[in-house]
Every structure is written in structure tokens, then in C-alpha cells.
Short mmCIF file of C-alpha atoms in Angstrom, two decimals:
data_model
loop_
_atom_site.label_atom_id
_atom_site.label_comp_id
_atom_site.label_asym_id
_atom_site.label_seq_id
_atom_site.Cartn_x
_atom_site.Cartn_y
_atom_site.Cartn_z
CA UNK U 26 -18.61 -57.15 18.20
CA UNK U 27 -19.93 -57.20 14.51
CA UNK U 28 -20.82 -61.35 15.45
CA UNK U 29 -23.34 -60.07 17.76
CA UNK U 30 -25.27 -58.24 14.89
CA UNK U 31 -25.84 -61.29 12.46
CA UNK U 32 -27.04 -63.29 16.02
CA UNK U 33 -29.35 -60.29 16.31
CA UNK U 34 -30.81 -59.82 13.21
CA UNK U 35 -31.06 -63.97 12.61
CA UNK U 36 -33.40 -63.48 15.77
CA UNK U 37 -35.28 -60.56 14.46
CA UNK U 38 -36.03 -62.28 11.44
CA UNK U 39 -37.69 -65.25 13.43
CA UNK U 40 -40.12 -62.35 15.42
CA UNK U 41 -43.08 -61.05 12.96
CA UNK U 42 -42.65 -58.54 10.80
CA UNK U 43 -44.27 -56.60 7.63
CA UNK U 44 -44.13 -58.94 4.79
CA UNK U 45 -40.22 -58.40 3.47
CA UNK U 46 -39.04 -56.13 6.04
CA UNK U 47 -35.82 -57.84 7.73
CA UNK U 48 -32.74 -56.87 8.95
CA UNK U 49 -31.28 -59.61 6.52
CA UNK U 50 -29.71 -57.58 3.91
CA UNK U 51 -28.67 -55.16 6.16
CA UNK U 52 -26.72 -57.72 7.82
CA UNK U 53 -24.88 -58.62 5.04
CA UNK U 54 -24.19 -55.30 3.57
CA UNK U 55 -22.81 -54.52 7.88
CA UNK U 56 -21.09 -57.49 7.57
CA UNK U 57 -19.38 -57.15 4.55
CA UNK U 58 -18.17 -53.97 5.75
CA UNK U 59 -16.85 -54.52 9.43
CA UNK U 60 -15.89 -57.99 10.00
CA UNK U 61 -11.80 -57.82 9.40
CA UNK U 62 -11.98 -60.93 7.41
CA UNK U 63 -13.51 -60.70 3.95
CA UNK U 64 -14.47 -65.07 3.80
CA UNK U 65 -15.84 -64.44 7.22
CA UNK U 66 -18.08 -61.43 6.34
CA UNK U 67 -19.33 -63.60 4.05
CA UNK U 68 -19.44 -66.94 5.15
CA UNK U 69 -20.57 -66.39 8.86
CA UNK U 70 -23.55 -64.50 7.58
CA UNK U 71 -24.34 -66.92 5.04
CA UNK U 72 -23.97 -69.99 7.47
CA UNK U 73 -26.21 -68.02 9.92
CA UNK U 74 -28.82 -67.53 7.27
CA UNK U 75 -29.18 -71.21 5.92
CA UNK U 76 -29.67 -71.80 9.57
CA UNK U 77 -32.23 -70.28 9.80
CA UNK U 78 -34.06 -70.72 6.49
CA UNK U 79 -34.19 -74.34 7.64
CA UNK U 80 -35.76 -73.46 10.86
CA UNK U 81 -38.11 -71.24 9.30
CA UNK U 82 -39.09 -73.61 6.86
CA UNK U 83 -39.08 -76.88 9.00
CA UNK U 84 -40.45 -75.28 12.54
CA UNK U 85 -42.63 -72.15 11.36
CA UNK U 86 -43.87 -73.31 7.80
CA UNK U 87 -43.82 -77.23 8.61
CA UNK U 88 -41.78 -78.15 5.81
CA UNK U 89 -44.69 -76.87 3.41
CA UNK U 90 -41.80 -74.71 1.04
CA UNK U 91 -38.67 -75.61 -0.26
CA UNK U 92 -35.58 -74.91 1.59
CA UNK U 93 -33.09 -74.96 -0.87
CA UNK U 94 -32.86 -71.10 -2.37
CA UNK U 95 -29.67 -70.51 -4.48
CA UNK U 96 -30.76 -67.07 -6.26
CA UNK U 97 -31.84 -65.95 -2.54
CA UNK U 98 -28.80 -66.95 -0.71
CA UNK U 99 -26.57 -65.84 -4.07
CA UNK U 100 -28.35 -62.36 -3.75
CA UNK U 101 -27.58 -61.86 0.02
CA UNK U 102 -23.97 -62.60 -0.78
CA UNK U 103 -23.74 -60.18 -3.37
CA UNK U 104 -25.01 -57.50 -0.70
CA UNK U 105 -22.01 -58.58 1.24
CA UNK U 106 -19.71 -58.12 -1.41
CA UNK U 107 -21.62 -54.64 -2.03
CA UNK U 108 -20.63 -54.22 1.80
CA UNK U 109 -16.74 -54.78 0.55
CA UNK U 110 -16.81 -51.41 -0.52
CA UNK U 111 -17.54 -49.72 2.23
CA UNK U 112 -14.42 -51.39 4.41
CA UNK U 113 -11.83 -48.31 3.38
CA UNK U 114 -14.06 -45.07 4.51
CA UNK U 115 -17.54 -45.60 5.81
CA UNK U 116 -19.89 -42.58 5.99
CA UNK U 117 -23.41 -42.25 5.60
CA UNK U 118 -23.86 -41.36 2.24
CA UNK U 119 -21.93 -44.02 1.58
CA UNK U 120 -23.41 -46.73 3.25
CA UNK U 121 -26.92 -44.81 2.51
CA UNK U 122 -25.88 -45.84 -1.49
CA UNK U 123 -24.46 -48.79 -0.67
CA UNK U 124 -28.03 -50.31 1.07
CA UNK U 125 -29.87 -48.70 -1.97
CA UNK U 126 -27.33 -50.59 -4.69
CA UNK U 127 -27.77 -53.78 -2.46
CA UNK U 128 -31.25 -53.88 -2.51
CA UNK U 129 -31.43 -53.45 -6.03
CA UNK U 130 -28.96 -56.38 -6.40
CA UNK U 131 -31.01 -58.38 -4.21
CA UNK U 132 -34.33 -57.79 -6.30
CA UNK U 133 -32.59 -58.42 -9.68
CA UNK U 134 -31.04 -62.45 -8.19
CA UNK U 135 -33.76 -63.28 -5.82
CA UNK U 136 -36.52 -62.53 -8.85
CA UNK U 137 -34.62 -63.77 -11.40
CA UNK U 138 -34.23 -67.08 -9.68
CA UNK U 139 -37.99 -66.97 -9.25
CA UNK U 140 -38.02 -66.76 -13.08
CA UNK U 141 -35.74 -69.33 -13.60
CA UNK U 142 -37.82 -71.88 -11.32
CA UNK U 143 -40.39 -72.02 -14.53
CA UNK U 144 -42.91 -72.61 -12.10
CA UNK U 145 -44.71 -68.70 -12.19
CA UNK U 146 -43.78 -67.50 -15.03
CA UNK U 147 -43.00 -68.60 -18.83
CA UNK U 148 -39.26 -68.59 -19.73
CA UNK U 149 -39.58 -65.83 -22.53
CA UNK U 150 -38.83 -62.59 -21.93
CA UNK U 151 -42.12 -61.38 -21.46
CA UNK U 152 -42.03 -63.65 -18.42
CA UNK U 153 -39.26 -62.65 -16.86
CA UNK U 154 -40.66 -58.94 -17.26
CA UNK U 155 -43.94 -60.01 -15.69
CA UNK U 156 -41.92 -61.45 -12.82
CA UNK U 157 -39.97 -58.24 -12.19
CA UNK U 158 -43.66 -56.27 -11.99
CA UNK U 159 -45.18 -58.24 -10.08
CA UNK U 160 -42.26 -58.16 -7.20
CA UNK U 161 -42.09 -54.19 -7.71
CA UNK U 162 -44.68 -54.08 -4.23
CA UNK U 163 -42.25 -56.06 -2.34
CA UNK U 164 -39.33 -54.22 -3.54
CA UNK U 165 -40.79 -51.45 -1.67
CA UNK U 166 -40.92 -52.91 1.94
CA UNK U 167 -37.35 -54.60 1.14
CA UNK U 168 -35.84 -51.67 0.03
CA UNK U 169 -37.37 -49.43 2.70
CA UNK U 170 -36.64 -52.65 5.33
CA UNK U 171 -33.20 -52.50 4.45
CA UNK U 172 -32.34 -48.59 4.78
CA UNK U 173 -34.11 -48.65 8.15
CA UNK U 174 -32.07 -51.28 9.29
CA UNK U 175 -29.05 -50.69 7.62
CA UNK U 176 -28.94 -46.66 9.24
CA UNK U 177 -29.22 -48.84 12.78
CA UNK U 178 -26.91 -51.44 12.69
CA UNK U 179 -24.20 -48.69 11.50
CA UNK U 180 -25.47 -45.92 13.86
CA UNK U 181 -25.46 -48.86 16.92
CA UNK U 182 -22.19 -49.63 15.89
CA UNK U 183 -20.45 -46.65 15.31
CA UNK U 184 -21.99 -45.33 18.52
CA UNK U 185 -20.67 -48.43 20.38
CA UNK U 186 -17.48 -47.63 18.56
CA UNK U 187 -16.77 -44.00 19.87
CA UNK U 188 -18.07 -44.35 23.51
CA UNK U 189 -15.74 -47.84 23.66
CA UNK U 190 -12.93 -45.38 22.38
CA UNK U 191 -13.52 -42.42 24.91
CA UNK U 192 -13.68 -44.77 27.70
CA UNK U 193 -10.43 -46.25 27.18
CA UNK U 194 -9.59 -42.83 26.92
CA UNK U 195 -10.55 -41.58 30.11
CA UNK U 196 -9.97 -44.66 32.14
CA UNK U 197 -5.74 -44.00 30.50
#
């Protein structure tokens, strides 16, 4: 069941949305925490995601951006190991923490790489500082983005979860 919610939320992504709000890190950060194999939880997600960067890119932006992205796609996969630590007990503080750390994590790569690119911003310090400010108003929508998502995919699932349980239950 968790394959169906990295098919759902590469769909959402494609639909429009508020600039940075996408189910993408909450995928990962579900992902890393329910699928039983840790290489799956990340690669599937992963996979599923340079997927559909190229799409994006090729079909919605007409090849006008670049669609290689290391510091993005390294970022996401650090939400999914972030998601690793939820596999043992998951409850919603937890996974409330675990959205907030991986959104943090996300902002630090993904920016970072931006930095790194030399294109924006000088390669002193004082640049990569300026590049951190001036992403703090999409941090907002990201971080927000992911929480909202994050609290449903978990909810959806452990809902699923219990009403697949008492129904095998009941039908014993």
C-alpha cells in the first residue's frame, strides 16, 4: 500500500499548486518510514521523482531549465533517511518533528546546491548567507507544504491501517 502514495503524490505534484507546496518531501519522509525495505524507501521514491523532474522539465517547462539537480534530489533523500527514524514507533509528535527536521534538511542541501552553482550568488560566505535569506519566503510554503501533507499521508494511512485490521477481524 505505501507504493500507492509516491504514485499519488508524483501526480499531485504535476496538478498546480502554491509555489513550493508539494507532497514531495512528505513522500519521502512516509516512505522512509513504511516501506519494509530501507533501499526501496529510498530508491522507489527517488526513481519516481527523477521521473518526473524530466517530465516537468521537458513537457511543462519545454526543456527551458536544467534537469539534472543533485543537491535537490540529495536533499529529498536525506528526508527519507530522516523517515528511517520513525520505522520503530511512529506517533504524531514524532512524525510532527520528524517533517519539521526534514524540511530543515531539505532547505540547508537544496540552497546550498543553489550556492554552489556560482551562478546567483558569489562563493564567499557572504554569498552563501545571502542565498539562505533570500530562500527564507519559500522555506515557509515548503515547510508548511510538508506538515500539511505529511499529517495526511500518515493519518490516510494509519486510518487505512486500523479499518483493514478490524475487518479482518470481524470477517474471522
Amino acid at each position: 500500500m505505501p507504493y500507492v502514495y509516491v504514485l499519488a503524490a508524483i501526480l499531485l505534484r504535476l496538478l498546480p499548486h502554491p509555489w513550493n507546496v508539494t507532497p514531495l518531501g512528505a513522500m519521502f519522509l512516509f516512505s522512509g518510514a513504511t516501506f519494509r525495505s530501507k533501499r526501496e524507501s529510498l530508491a522507489i521514491p527517488l526513481d519516481s521523482l527523477l521521473l518526473s523532474d524530466y517530465a516537468v522539465i521537458h513537457f511543462l517547462y519545454g526543456g527551458k531549465y536544467s534537469w539534472f539537480s543533485p543537491y535537490t534530489w540529495g536533499g529529498f533523500a536525506l528526508v527519507g533517511l530522516i523517515g528511517w527514524t520513525l520505522r520503530r514507533k511512529i506517533t504524531w509528535g514524532r512524525v510532527a518533528g520528524a517533517s519539521m527536521a526534514g524540511s530543515v534538511a531539505f532547505f540547508i542541501v537544496s540552497n546550498f546546491g543553489v550556492w554552489v552553482g556560482g551562478k546567483l550568488y558569489p562563493l564567499t560566505l557572504d554569498g552563501l548567507v545571502a542565498c539562505y535569506v533570500a530562500a527564507l519566503p519559500f522555506f515557509r510554503n515548503s515547510f508548511l507544504g510538508d506538515l500539511a501533507y505529511t499529517a495526511l499521508m500518515f493519518g490516510s494511512y494509519q486510518l487505512l491501517r486500523h479499518r483493514q485490521v478490524a475487518m479482518t477481524a470481524g470477517v474471522r
